[in-house]
Amino acid sequence: MAALPTSAVIGVIGAGAMGAGIAQVAAQAGHSVVLHDNQPGAAKAGIDNIRRQLEKRVAKGKMTQGDVDNIIARLQPADAINALADSRLVIEAIVENLEIKRQVFAQLEALCSPDTLLASNTSSLSITSIAANLERPERMAGLHFFNPAPVMKLVEVVSGLATTNEVADTLYATASTWGKVAVHASSTPGFIVNRVARPFYAEGLRLLQEGASDAATIDALLRQAGGFRMGPFELMDLIGHDVNYAVTRSVFDAYYGDTRFKPSLVQQALVEAGRLGRKSGQGFYSYHEHSAKPQPAISGPVQAELPPLVVQGEPGVIAPLLERAQEAGIEVVRRESLQQDGTARLYLGDLVLALSDGRCAAERAVNEGLEALVLFDLCLDYRSASAIALAASHMTSPEAHQLATAFFQRLGMDVTWLTDTPGLVVLRTVTMLANEAADAVLQGVCSAQDGDLAMQAGVNYPRGPLAWADSLGLPFVHRTLTHLQQSYGEERYRSSFLLRRNALSEESFHE
Ligand code: NAD
């Protein structure tokens, strides 16, 4: 389907943070844009602000003054909604209120031509519901930009029950020509990103609540081992706990209390205390002048004579860790394994090291008849990760702890000991993200490809959760989730049926 030509006039309603940004994107792409706000003067103020933002780019040499003048000349402010009558597409970005949005779309329907496309930038309302009373609901869709719209790449093109494929495809093509990464989503709570991202915050909050470690350490692990740009606590502090908690609550309520989306009492307490994050000066961290950022809990240097590392079984995803060990001068000895579950055990003398599989170390040590067992966490890239989380079974001696610490330190990694927690930090977070993405695919919210693309372009994940799950092997991901579910006895960790089916039928999410 072809994109709207640049000759098509774009109408934008609401000249706040999002509306002004969207108007700028459309004008930069070459469209004439009418920006309307019902507060007198707000549309003009919005355009003045766009000019100021663009002129900062001129000062940095990224744009010429001529470019800015051309873009601003294409933007026309309007205090009256009638000015939108000739628009080919109208994008609404007003207050997040269903009744008000419905009224505005009813006005637009009366005003614009029958083939004008109508779009809402809503984050949390149902497109089906906004469109329900329209005479032609089939031409209405969601066009969900992220904040700030001129910078953030992702646009979710959201189809309601009545939206035609033709409308969704035209919006998809148009957003793409505007330089955005467009994905298709069906109108379900949270669409793609606000749904699939929930476990990133939720698992961090649970790990903290259960005393696995502190916020600074969990953040550091997700950055340095998981490859995420920010950890969950620093990110929630940036988003604002009021906003993040409200999104979680609305998704939880919308899915009729599915425990996978259960809000956290830890976050509720921050909201109650007014500790909203950066904007209030205090969240998980303090942002007051002179307050030092807490440092992650890292083991001090340990010197120990390292025996050869004996590898039993197929290394699979941890193969790069073994290469790194060899390069660090550690002798690596391979041994055949009778175990057929695809997981390798590493031996340093009597100490067993293994990648977590969702069981806590105590349970696994008992199940497998091991005495000294240290579990290590998943890393995005074992060759370059600069930190790793470890957890030991209750029978592991202090000397064995030291040996495990010395081993990973020899590889140049910061070593963090967690209390014995199922799934550790990165593995647990990544498997739950993949699980949520799989369920979204199962329920027809998005394709696997768009799900991954959305999480990379919308929230900067280092890898799409489903591609990540593919690379770990779906049987392993499914087993990890099953172990988490058994560990907690909670529905929350149940494996998505699609993940289970793909694991059993040896299919991956991506070809
Ligand atoms: P905002 O408060 O910054 O701006 C809203 C603007 O709409 C205001 O200028 C207001 O005067 C105007 N307005 C309100 N009612 C109006 C009406 N009936 N007619 C015309 N103008 C009207 O809000 P925002 O943050 O830009 O959010 C706008 C929409 O975008 C909401 O639906 C929100 O859910 C969605 N959204 C917000 C973000 C975000 O991070 N802020 C991200 C994605 C989507």
PDB file of C-alpha atoms in Angstrom, residues 206-389:
ATOM      1  CA  ARG A 206      10.328  -8.680  42.551  1.00  0.00           C
ATOM      2  CA  LEU A 207      14.042  -9.367  42.791  1.00  0.00           C
ATOM      3  CA  LEU A 208      14.400  -6.288  44.972  1.00  0.00           C
ATOM      4  CA  GLN A 209      11.375  -7.142  47.103  1.00  0.00           C
ATOM      5  CA  GLU A 210      12.671 -10.667  47.670  1.00  0.00           C
ATOM      6  CA  GLY A 211      16.097  -9.405  48.712  1.00  0.00           C
ATOM      7  CA  ALA A 212      17.996 -10.949  45.775  1.00  0.00           C
ATOM      8  CA  SER A 213      20.091  -7.776  45.670  1.00  0.00           C
ATOM      9  CA  ASP A 214      19.766  -3.983  45.763  1.00  0.00           C
ATOM     10  CA  ALA A 215      18.562  -1.627  43.017  1.00  0.00           C
ATOM     11  CA  ALA A 216      22.017  -0.385  41.958  1.00  0.00           C
ATOM     12  CA  THR A 217      23.328  -3.945  41.621  1.00  0.00           C
ATOM     13  CA  ILE A 218      20.336  -5.212  39.643  1.00  0.00           C
ATOM     14  CA  ASP A 219      20.562  -2.167  37.350  1.00  0.00           C
ATOM     15  CA  ALA A 220      24.276  -2.756  36.792  1.00  0.00           C
ATOM     16  CA  LEU A 221      23.700  -6.436  35.955  1.00  0.00           C
ATOM     17  CA  LEU A 222      21.031  -5.673  33.376  1.00  0.00           C
ATOM     18  CA  ARG A 223      23.330  -3.126  31.767  1.00  0.00           C
ATOM     19  CA  GLN A 224      26.681  -4.851  31.999  1.00  0.00           C
ATOM     20  CA  ALA A 225      25.571  -8.475  31.587  1.00  0.00           C
ATOM     21  CA  GLY A 226      22.188  -8.056  29.873  1.00  0.00           C
ATOM     22  CA  GLY A 227      23.262  -5.303  27.473  1.00  0.00           C
ATOM     23  CA  PHE A 228      20.214  -3.127  28.235  1.00  0.00           C
ATOM     24  CA  ARG A 229      20.844   0.587  27.979  1.00  0.00           C
ATOM     25  CA  MET A 230      19.391   1.246  31.427  1.00  0.00           C
ATOM     26  CA  GLY A 231      18.448  -0.981  34.327  1.00  0.00           C
ATOM     27  CA  PRO A 232      14.814  -1.142  35.477  1.00  0.00           C
ATOM     28  CA  PHE A 233      15.193   1.064  38.534  1.00  0.00           C
ATOM     29  CA  GLU A 234      17.005   3.921  36.834  1.00  0.00           C
ATOM     30  CA  LEU A 235      14.536   3.655  33.950  1.00  0.00           C
ATOM     31  CA  MET A 236      11.480   3.755  36.236  1.00  0.00           C
ATOM     32  CA  ASP A 237      13.019   6.747  38.015  1.00  0.00           C
ATOM     33  CA  LEU A 238      13.323   8.445  34.611  1.00  0.00           C
ATOM     34  CA  ILE A 239       9.805   7.584  33.425  1.00  0.00           C
ATOM     35  CA  GLY A 240       8.290   8.593  36.782  1.00  0.00           C
ATOM     36  CA  HIS A 241       6.790   6.056  39.193  1.00  0.00           C
ATOM     37  CA  ASP A 242       3.335   7.642  38.971  1.00  0.00           C
ATOM     38  CA  VAL A 243       3.309   7.102  35.183  1.00  0.00           C
ATOM     39  CA  ASN A 244       4.933   3.652  35.233  1.00  0.00           C
ATOM     40  CA  TYR A 245       2.719   2.413  38.074  1.00  0.00           C
ATOM     41  CA  ALA A 246      -0.415   3.772  36.339  1.00  0.00           C
ATOM     42  CA  VAL A 247       0.478   1.961  33.098  1.00  0.00           C
ATOM     43  CA  THR A 248       1.063  -1.299  34.989  1.00  0.00           C
ATOM     44  CA  ARG A 249      -2.230  -0.914  36.839  1.00  0.00           C
ATOM     45  CA  SER A 250      -4.155  -0.155  33.670  1.00  0.00           C
ATOM     46  CA  VAL A 251      -2.682  -3.182  31.826  1.00  0.00           C
ATOM     47  CA  PHE A 252      -3.311  -5.408  34.905  1.00  0.00           C
ATOM     48  CA  ASP A 253      -6.939  -4.241  35.162  1.00  0.00           C
ATOM     49  CA  ALA A 254      -7.476  -4.503  31.413  1.00  0.00           C
ATOM     50  CA  TYR A 255      -6.344  -8.153  31.452  1.00  0.00           C
ATOM     51  CA  TYR A 256      -8.781  -8.883  34.285  1.00  0.00           C
ATOM     52  CA  GLY A 257      -6.109  -9.209  36.927  1.00  0.00           C
ATOM     53  CA  ASP A 258      -3.772 -11.609  35.110  1.00  0.00           C
ATOM     54  CA  THR A 259      -1.016 -12.098  37.716  1.00  0.00           C
ATOM     55  CA  ARG A 260       1.644 -11.703  35.050  1.00  0.00           C
ATOM     56  CA  PHE A 261       0.919  -7.969  35.126  1.00  0.00           C
ATOM     57  CA  LYS A 262       0.481  -7.672  38.891  1.00  0.00           C
ATOM     58  CA  PRO A 263       1.608  -4.246  40.123  1.00  0.00           C
ATOM     59  CA  SER A 264       4.313  -4.050  42.787  1.00  0.00           C
ATOM     60  CA  LEU A 265       3.772  -2.940  46.370  1.00  0.00           C
ATOM     61  CA  VAL A 266       7.324  -1.609  46.312  1.00  0.00           C
ATOM     62  CA  GLN A 267       6.421   0.799  43.536  1.00  0.00           C
ATOM     63  CA  GLN A 268       3.067   1.631  45.089  1.00  0.00           C
ATOM     64  CA  ALA A 269       4.901   2.725  48.257  1.00  0.00           C
ATOM     65  CA  LEU A 270       7.142   5.068  46.242  1.00  0.00           C
ATOM     66  CA  VAL A 271       4.088   6.648  44.617  1.00  0.00           C
ATOM     67  CA  GLU A 272       2.391   7.033  48.002  1.00  0.00           C
ATOM     68  CA  ALA A 273       5.510   8.667  49.399  1.00  0.00           C
ATOM     69  CA  GLY A 274       5.739  11.086  46.462  1.00  0.00           C
ATOM     70  CA  ARG A 275       9.099   9.573  45.488  1.00  0.00           C
ATOM     71  CA  LEU A 276       8.300   9.749  41.795  1.00  0.00           C
ATOM     72  CA  GLY A 277      11.864   9.541  40.503  1.00  0.00           C
ATOM     73  CA  ARG A 278      13.988  12.173  38.821  1.00  0.00           C
ATOM     74  CA  LYS A 279      11.165  14.701  38.583  1.00  0.00           C
ATOM     75  CA  SER A 280      10.614  14.742  42.368  1.00  0.00           C
ATOM     76  CA  GLY A 281      14.309  14.451  43.238  1.00  0.00           C
ATOM     77  CA  GLN A 282      13.924  11.002  44.776  1.00  0.00           C
ATOM     78  CA  GLY A 283      12.876   7.580  43.562  1.00  0.00           C
ATOM     79  CA  PHE A 284      14.975   4.463  43.974  1.00  0.00           C
ATOM     80  CA  TYR A 285      17.882   6.868  43.785  1.00  0.00           C
ATOM     81  CA  SER A 286      18.321  10.373  45.135  1.00  0.00           C
ATOM     82  CA  TYR A 287      18.773  13.165  42.585  1.00  0.00           C
ATOM     83  CA  HIS A 288      19.498  15.878  45.089  1.00  0.00           C
ATOM     84  CA  GLU A 289      22.658  17.825  44.635  1.00  0.00           C
ATOM     85  CA  HIS A 290      25.614  16.208  46.424  1.00  0.00           C
ATOM     86  CA  SER A 291      23.887  12.839  46.782  1.00  0.00           C
ATOM     87  CA  ALA A 292      26.183  10.103  45.557  1.00  0.00           C
ATOM     88  CA  LYS A 293      24.786   7.365  43.353  1.00  0.00           C
ATOM     89  CA  PRO A 294      24.930   4.015  45.169  1.00  0.00           C
ATOM     90  CA  GLN A 295      27.451   1.615  43.680  1.00  0.00           C
ATOM     91  CA  PRO A 296      26.668  -1.995  42.756  1.00  0.00           C
ATOM     92  CA  ALA A 297      27.707  -4.658  45.261  1.00  0.00           C
ATOM     93  CA  ILE A 298      30.775  -6.301  43.733  1.00  0.00           C
ATOM     94  CA  SER A 299      33.103  -8.844  45.305  1.00  0.00           C
ATOM     95  CA  GLY A 300      36.597  -7.579  46.128  1.00  0.00           C
ATOM     96  CA  PRO A 301      39.549  -9.119  44.269  1.00  0.00           C
ATOM     97  CA  VAL A 302      40.181 -12.766  45.109  1.00  0.00           C
ATOM     98  CA  GLN A 303      43.473 -14.484  44.328  1.00  0.00           C
ATOM     99  CA  ALA A 304      43.162 -18.221  43.972  1.00  0.00           C
ATOM    100  CA  GLU A 305      44.983 -20.945  42.137  1.00  0.00           C
ATOM    101  CA  LEU A 306      42.548 -22.056  39.426  1.00  0.00           C
ATOM    102  CA  PRO A 307      42.427 -25.749  38.534  1.00  0.00           C
ATOM    103  CA  PRO A 308      41.641 -26.701  34.926  1.00  0.00           C
ATOM    104  CA  LEU A 309      38.060 -26.049  33.926  1.00  0.00           C
ATOM    105  CA  VAL A 310      36.441 -29.339  33.024  1.00  0.00           C
ATOM    106  CA  VAL A 311      33.479 -28.970  30.684  1.00  0.00           C
ATOM    107  CA  GLN A 312      30.940 -31.759  30.650  1.00  0.00           C
ATOM    108  CA  GLY A 313      28.234 -31.642  27.992  1.00  0.00           C
ATOM    109  CA  GLU A 314      27.484 -29.350  25.075  1.00  0.00           C
ATOM    110  CA  PRO A 315      28.376 -25.746  25.910  1.00  0.00           C
ATOM    111  CA  GLY A 316      25.696 -24.245  23.615  1.00  0.00           C
ATOM    112  CA  VAL A 317      25.130 -20.586  24.528  1.00  0.00           C
ATOM    113  CA  ILE A 318      28.021 -20.532  26.998  1.00  0.00           C
ATOM    114  CA  ALA A 319      30.615 -21.537  24.383  1.00  0.00           C
ATOM    115  CA  PRO A 320      31.948 -17.942  24.196  1.00  0.00           C
ATOM    116  CA  LEU A 321      32.499 -18.000  27.973  1.00  0.00           C
ATOM    117  CA  LEU A 322      34.772 -21.015  27.571  1.00  0.00           C
ATOM    118  CA  GLU A 323      36.718 -19.273  24.794  1.00  0.00           C
ATOM    119  CA  ARG A 324      37.099 -16.284  27.074  1.00  0.00           C
ATOM    120  CA  ALA A 325      38.381 -18.569  29.853  1.00  0.00           C
ATOM    121  CA  GLN A 326      40.942 -20.080  27.511  1.00  0.00           C
ATOM    122  CA  GLU A 327      42.078 -16.646  26.394  1.00  0.00           C
ATOM    123  CA  ALA A 328      42.474 -15.715  30.075  1.00  0.00           C
ATOM    124  CA  GLY A 329      44.979 -18.563  30.405  1.00  0.00           C
ATOM    125  CA  ILE A 330      42.689 -21.093  32.075  1.00  0.00           C
ATOM    126  CA  GLU A 331      43.101 -24.660  30.890  1.00  0.00           C
ATOM    127  CA  VAL A 332      39.787 -25.924  29.488  1.00  0.00           C
ATOM    128  CA  VAL A 333      39.253 -29.695  29.300  1.00  0.00           C
ATOM    129  CA  ARG A 334      36.269 -31.215  27.449  1.00  0.00           C
ATOM    130  CA  ARG A 335      34.520 -34.310  28.700  1.00  0.00           C
ATOM    131  CA  GLU A 336      31.620 -36.261  27.200  1.00  0.00           C
ATOM    132  CA  SER A 337      28.346 -36.064  29.068  1.00  0.00           C
ATOM    133  CA  LEU A 338      25.665 -38.636  29.663  1.00  0.00           C
ATOM    134  CA  GLN A 339      23.215 -35.832  30.346  1.00  0.00           C
ATOM    135  CA  GLN A 340      21.011 -35.216  27.360  1.00  0.00           C
ATOM    136  CA  ASP A 341      19.340 -31.981  28.397  1.00  0.00           C
ATOM    137  CA  GLY A 342      21.712 -29.765  26.450  1.00  0.00           C
ATOM    138  CA  THR A 343      23.150 -28.010  29.501  1.00  0.00           C
ATOM    139  CA  ALA A 344      26.814 -28.106  30.273  1.00  0.00           C
ATOM    140  CA  ARG A 345      28.326 -28.450  33.708  1.00  0.00           C
ATOM    141  CA  LEU A 346      31.651 -26.827  34.412  1.00  0.00           C
ATOM    142  CA  TYR A 347      33.921 -28.250  37.093  1.00  0.00           C
ATOM    143  CA  LEU A 348      36.615 -26.424  39.002  1.00  0.00           C
ATOM    144  CA  GLY A 349      37.836 -29.308  41.134  1.00  0.00           C
ATOM    145  CA  ASP A 350      34.765 -30.367  43.133  1.00  0.00           C
ATOM    146  CA  LEU A 351      32.908 -27.147  42.499  1.00  0.00           C
ATOM    147  CA  VAL A 352      30.197 -27.297  39.828  1.00  0.00           C
ATOM    148  CA  LEU A 353      29.370 -24.145  37.858  1.00  0.00           C
ATOM    149  CA  ALA A 354      26.265 -24.058  35.652  1.00  0.00           C
ATOM    150  CA  LEU A 355      24.090 -21.598  33.808  1.00  0.00           C
ATOM    151  CA  SER A 356      20.844 -21.101  35.739  1.00  0.00           C
ATOM    152  CA  ASP A 357      17.810 -22.954  34.427  1.00  0.00           C
ATOM    153  CA  GLY A 358      15.202 -21.242  36.603  1.00  0.00           C
ATOM    154  CA  ARG A 359      15.693 -23.453  39.665  1.00  0.00           C
ATOM    155  CA  CYS A 360      17.411 -21.968  42.681  1.00  0.00           C
ATOM    156  CA  ALA A 361      20.831 -23.449  43.440  1.00  0.00           C
ATOM    157  CA  ALA A 362      19.593 -25.253  46.551  1.00  0.00           C
ATOM    158  CA  GLU A 363      16.898 -27.095  44.610  1.00  0.00           C
ATOM    159  CA  ARG A 364      19.190 -27.986  41.744  1.00  0.00           C
ATOM    160  CA  ALA A 365      21.944 -29.187  44.073  1.00  0.00           C
ATOM    161  CA  VAL A 366      19.468 -31.460  45.846  1.00  0.00           C
ATOM    162  CA  ASN A 367      17.906 -32.703  42.574  1.00  0.00           C
ATOM    163  CA  GLU A 368      21.258 -33.431  40.969  1.00  0.00           C
ATOM    164  CA  GLY A 369      23.009 -34.716  44.108  1.00  0.00           C
ATOM    165  CA  LEU A 370      25.634 -31.974  44.092  1.00  0.00           C
ATOM    166  CA  GLU A 371      27.332 -30.489  47.085  1.00  0.00           C
ATOM    167  CA  ALA A 372      29.116 -27.379  45.883  1.00  0.00           C
ATOM    168  CA  LEU A 373      27.037 -25.728  43.145  1.00  0.00           C
ATOM    169  CA  VAL A 374      27.319 -22.170  41.858  1.00  0.00           C
ATOM    170  CA  LEU A 375      24.833 -20.946  39.256  1.00  0.00           C
ATOM    171  CA  PHE A 376      25.742 -18.109  36.942  1.00  0.00           C
ATOM    172  CA  ASP A 377      23.475 -15.763  35.021  1.00  0.00           C
ATOM    173  CA  LEU A 378      22.790 -15.265  31.346  1.00  0.00           C
ATOM    174  CA  CYS A 379      24.810 -12.638  29.471  1.00  0.00           C
ATOM    175  CA  LEU A 380      23.815 -11.033  26.185  1.00  0.00           C
ATOM    176  CA  ASP A 381      27.361 -11.707  25.010  1.00  0.00           C
ATOM    177  CA  TYR A 382      29.628 -13.802  27.209  1.00  0.00           C
ATOM    178  CA  ARG A 383      32.644 -12.525  25.315  1.00  0.00           C
ATOM    179  CA  SER A 384      32.152  -8.893  26.223  1.00  0.00           C
ATOM    180  CA  ALA A 385      29.958  -8.839  29.361  1.00  0.00           C
ATOM    181  CA  SER A 386      31.697  -6.943  32.135  1.00  0.00           C
ATOM    182  CA  ALA A 387      29.639  -8.270  35.048  1.00  0.00           C
ATOM    183  CA  ILE A 388      27.955 -11.473  36.115  1.00  0.00           C
ATOM    184  CA  ALA A 389      25.602 -12.588  38.875  1.00  0.00           C
TER     185      ALA A 389
END
